[in-house]
mmCIF file of C-alpha atoms in Angstrom:
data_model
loop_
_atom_site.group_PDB
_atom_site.id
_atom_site.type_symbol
_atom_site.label_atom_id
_atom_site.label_comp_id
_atom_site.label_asym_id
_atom_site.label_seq_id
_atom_site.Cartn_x
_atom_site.Cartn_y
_atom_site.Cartn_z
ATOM 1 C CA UNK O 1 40.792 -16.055 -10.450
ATOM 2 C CA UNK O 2 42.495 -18.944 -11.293
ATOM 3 C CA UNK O 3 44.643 -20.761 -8.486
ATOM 4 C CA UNK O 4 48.494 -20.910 -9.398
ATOM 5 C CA UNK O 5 49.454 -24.658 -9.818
ATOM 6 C CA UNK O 6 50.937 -26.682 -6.994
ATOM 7 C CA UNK O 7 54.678 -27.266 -7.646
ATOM 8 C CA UNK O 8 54.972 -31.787 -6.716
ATOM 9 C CA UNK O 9 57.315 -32.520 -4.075
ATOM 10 C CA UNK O 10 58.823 -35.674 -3.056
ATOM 11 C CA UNK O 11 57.693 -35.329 0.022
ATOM 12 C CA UNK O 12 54.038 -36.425 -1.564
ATOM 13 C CA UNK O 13 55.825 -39.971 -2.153
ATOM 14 C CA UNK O 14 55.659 -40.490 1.534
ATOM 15 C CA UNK O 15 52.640 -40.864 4.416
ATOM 16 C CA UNK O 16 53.230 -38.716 7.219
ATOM 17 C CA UNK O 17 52.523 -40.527 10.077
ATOM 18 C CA UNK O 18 53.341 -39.163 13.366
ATOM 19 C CA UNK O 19 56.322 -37.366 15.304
ATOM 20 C CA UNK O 20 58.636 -39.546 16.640
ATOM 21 C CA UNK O 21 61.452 -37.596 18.146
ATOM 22 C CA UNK O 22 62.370 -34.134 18.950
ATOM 23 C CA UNK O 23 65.821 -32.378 18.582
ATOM 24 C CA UNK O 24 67.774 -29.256 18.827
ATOM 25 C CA UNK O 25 67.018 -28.569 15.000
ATOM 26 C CA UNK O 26 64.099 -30.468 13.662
ATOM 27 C CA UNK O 27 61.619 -33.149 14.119
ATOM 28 C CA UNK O 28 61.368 -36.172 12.943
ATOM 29 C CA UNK O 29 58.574 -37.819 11.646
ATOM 30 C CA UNK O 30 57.362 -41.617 11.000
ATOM 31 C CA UNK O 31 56.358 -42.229 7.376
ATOM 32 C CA UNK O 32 55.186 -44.959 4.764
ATOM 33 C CA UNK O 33 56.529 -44.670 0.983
ATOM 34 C CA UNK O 34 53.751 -44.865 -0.697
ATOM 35 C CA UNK O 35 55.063 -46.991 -3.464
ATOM 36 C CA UNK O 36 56.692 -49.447 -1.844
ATOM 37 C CA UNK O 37 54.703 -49.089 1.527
ATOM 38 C CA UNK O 38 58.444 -49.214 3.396
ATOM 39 C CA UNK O 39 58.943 -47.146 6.575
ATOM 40 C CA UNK O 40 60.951 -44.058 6.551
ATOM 41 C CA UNK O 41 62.041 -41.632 9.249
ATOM 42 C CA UNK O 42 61.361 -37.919 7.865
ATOM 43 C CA UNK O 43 64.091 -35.853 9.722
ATOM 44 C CA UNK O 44 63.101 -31.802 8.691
ATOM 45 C CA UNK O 45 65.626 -29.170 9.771
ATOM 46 C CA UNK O 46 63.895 -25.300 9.211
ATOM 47 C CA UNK O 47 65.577 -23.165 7.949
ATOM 48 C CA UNK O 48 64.944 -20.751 10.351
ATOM 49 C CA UNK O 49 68.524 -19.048 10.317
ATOM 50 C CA UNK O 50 72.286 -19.590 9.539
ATOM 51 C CA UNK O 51 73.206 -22.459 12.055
ATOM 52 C CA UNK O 52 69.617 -24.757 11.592
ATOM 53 C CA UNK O 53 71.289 -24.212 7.709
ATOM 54 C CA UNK O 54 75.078 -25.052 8.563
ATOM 55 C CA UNK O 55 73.468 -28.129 10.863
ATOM 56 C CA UNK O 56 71.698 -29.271 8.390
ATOM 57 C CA UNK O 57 74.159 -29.258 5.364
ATOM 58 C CA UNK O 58 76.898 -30.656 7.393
ATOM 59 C CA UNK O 59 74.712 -33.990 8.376
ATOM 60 C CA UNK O 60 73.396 -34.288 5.259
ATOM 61 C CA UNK O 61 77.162 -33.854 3.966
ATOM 62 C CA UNK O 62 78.236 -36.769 6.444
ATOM 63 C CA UNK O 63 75.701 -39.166 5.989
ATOM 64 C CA UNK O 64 75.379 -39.337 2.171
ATOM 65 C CA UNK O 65 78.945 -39.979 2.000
ATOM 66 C CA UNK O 66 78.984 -43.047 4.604
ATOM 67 C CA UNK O 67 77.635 -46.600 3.863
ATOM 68 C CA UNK O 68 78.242 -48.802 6.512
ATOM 69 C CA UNK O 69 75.712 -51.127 8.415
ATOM 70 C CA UNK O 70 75.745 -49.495 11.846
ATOM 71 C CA UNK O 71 75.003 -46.210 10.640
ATOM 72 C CA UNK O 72 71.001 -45.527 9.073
ATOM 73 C CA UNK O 73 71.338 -45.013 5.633
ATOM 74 C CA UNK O 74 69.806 -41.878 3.963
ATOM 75 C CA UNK O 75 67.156 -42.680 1.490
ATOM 76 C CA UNK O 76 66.867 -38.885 -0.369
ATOM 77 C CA UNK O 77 67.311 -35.403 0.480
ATOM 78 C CA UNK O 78 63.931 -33.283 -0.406
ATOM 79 C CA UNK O 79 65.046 -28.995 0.260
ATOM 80 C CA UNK O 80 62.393 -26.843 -0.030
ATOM 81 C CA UNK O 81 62.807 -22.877 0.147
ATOM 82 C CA UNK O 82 61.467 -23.671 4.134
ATOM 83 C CA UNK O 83 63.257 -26.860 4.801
ATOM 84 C CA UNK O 84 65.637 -29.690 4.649
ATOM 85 C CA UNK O 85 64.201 -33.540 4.937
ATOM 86 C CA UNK O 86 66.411 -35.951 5.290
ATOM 87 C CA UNK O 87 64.428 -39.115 3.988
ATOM 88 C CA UNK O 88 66.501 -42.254 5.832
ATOM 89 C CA UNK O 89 66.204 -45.836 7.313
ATOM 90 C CA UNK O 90 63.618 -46.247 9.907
ATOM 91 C CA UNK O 91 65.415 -47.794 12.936
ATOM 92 C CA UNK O 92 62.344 -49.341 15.371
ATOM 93 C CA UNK O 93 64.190 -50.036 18.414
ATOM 94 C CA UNK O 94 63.871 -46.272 19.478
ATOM 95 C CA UNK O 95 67.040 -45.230 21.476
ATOM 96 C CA UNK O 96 69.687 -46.916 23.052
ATOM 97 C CA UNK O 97 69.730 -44.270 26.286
ATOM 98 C CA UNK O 98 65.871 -45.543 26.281
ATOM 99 C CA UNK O 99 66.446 -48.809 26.131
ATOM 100 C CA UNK O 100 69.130 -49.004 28.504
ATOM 101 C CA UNK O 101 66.838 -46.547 31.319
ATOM 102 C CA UNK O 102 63.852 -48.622 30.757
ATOM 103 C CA UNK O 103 65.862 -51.828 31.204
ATOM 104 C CA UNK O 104 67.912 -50.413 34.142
ATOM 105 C CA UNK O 105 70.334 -53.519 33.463
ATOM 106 C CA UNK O 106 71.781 -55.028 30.748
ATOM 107 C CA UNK O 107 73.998 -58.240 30.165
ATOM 108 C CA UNK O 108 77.546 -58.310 29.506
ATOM 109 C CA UNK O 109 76.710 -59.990 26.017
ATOM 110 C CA UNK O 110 74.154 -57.228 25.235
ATOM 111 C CA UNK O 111 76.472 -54.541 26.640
ATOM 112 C CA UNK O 112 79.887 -56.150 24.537
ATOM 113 C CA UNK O 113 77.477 -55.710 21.164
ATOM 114 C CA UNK O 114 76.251 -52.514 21.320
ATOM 115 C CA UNK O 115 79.694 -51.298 22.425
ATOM 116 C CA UNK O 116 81.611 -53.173 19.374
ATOM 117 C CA UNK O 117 78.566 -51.562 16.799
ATOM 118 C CA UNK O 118 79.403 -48.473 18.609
ATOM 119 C CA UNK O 119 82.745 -48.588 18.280
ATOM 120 C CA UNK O 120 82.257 -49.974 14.864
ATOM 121 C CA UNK O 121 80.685 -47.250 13.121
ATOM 122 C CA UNK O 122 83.006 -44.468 14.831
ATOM 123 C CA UNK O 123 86.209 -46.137 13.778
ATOM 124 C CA UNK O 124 84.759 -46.428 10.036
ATOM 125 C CA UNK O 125 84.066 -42.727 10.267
ATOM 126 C CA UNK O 126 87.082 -41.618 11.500
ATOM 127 C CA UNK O 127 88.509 -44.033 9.100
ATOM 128 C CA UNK O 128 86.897 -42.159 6.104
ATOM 129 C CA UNK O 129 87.765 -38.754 7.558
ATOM 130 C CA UNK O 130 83.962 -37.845 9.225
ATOM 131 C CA UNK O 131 85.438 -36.668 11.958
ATOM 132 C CA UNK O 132 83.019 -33.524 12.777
ATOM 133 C CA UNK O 133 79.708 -35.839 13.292
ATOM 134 C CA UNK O 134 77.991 -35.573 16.512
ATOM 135 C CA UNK O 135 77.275 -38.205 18.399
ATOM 136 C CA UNK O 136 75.534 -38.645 21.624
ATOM 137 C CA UNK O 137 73.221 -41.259 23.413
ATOM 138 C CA UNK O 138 70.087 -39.518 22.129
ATOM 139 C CA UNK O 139 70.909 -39.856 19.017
ATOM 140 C CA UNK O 140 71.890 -43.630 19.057
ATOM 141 C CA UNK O 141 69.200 -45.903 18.162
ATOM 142 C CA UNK O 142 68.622 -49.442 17.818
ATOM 143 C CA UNK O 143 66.873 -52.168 15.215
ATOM 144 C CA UNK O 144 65.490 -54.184 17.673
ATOM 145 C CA UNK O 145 64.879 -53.350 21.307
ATOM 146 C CA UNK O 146 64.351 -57.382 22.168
ATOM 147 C CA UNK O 147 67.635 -59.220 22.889
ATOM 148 C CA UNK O 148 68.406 -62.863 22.834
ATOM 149 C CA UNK O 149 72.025 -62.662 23.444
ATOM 150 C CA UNK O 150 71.491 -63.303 27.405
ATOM 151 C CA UNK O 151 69.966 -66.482 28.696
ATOM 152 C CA UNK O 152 67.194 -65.071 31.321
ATOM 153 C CA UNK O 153 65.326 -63.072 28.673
#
C-alpha cells in the first residue's frame, strides 16, 4: 500500500535542539535555522483546549504587532492542526529572576539598566495600546548574563 505523502512544514527549516524552558502553556525549544545556521527559540503552545488556544493567539497577536529592541522579535508563526510555534529571537542570557538569584547582588548600574529596558519596553507597549501582555520575572530574559557596567566584575 502506498504511504500517503508527508505534507513540508516549516518547522523542517529549523534543528531542534533541546528544551530550554518550561511554562504554563508550552515548551520552548533551542533551535538552528538550517539555512542560515542562526539560533531560534521554538515556543509550541498545544492546542489541547480553548484557553492553551486563546493564550496562544493573544501572544502571538501582541508580539507580531510590536518592534522595539527590548522586546524578542518573532521570526514566523508555523500552526499546525496540533500546535502553535512561535519561531522568535533567541535571547542567551537565560532569565533575569536567574540571573539576579544566582548573583544574589547586583550593582546599582546593573540594577538602573535593566530597570530603564524594563520600563522601556512596557511604556512602548502601553504606548501602542498592548496593554493585556503578561509579564512576569520568569518570563524576562536577558542577551548577555556578563556585565561590565560595575567596576569589581
Amino acid at each position: 500500500m502506498e504511504q500517503p505523502l508527508k505534507k513540508p512544514s516549516h518547522l523542517d527549516n529549523y534543528k531542534i535542539k533541546n528544551v530550554i524552558g518550561n511554562g504554563a502553556f508550552g515548551k520552548v525549544k533551542l533551535a538552528t535555522h538550517i539555512f542560515t545556521n542562526e539560533n531560534v527559540a521554538i515556543k509550541t503552545i498545544k492546542k489541547a483546549n480553548e484557553k492553551n488556544i486563546q493564550v496562544a493567539k493573544d501572544e502571538i497577536g501582541i508580539l507580531t504587532k510590536v518592534s522595539h529592541p527590548n522586546i524578542m522579535k518573532v521570526y514566523e508563526i508555523i500552526e499546525t492542526e496540533e500546535e502553535y510555534n512561535i519561531v522568535s529571537e533567541y535571547v542567551s542570557g537565560g532569565e533575569l529572576l536567574s540571573y539576579v538569584e544566582k548573583k544574589t547582588r547586583l550593582c546599582q548600574n546593573e540594577i538602573a539598566l535593566f530597570f530603564f529596558q524594563i520600563v522601556n519596553a512596557v511604556n512602548y507597549l502601553h504606548n501602542n495600546e498592548q496593554d493585556d501582555i503578561r509579564i512576569s520575572a520568569e518570563g524576562l530574559r536577558i542577551k548577555q548574563a556578563c556585565c561590565s557596567l560595575c567596576g569589581n566584575q
